[in-house]
């Protein structure tokens, strides 16, 4: 999947809160890839980095996969074409949610 261009439908825009866990604030846009099913039976989730305003959808490149050792899900990291983020930069931006899991970033 790395390097593939995908379209993300944003259901949790930057600046919003998690619908069930009201203390989780989304400091990045977050959504799903329509039609791509993940291990949890839902559509594949994705963080969008490099877009600093709330959006409804986004087409970009998958640069990383966040593997959760203590959860069934993986999260994809999608960025504008040509953008680059290191593993440390990715973790800094997604830590608001990933801090609750034991993870590794595959690039």
Coordinates of C-alpha atoms in Angstrom, one line a residue, residues 2-3 16 20 30 33 37-38 41 48 52 54-55 57 63 88-89 91 93 97 101-102 105:
X2 CA 2.9 2.4 0.6
X3 CA 3.2 4.9 -2.2
X16 CA -13.1 18.3 16.3
X20 CA -17.3 8.7 22.0
X30 CA -8.8 11.9 10.1
X33 CA -10.8 5.0 2.5
X37 CA -12.1 -2.9 4.4
X38 CA -9.8 -3.1 7.4
X41 CA -14.7 -4.9 9.5
X48 CA -4.0 13.1 6.9
X52 CA -3.5 22.4 8.2
X54 CA -10.4 21.2 8.2
X55 CA -11.4 19.4 5.0
X57 CA -12.1 14.8 1.6
X63 CA 3.7 7.2 3.2
X88 CA 9.2 11.0 14.7
X89 CA 7.2 13.7 13.0
X91 CA 4.3 10.1 15.8
X93 CA 1.2 14.5 15.0
X97 CA -4.7 9.1 19.6
X101 CA -1.6 1.9 21.9
X102 CA 1.7 0.2 21.5
X105 CA 5.4 2.9 12.1

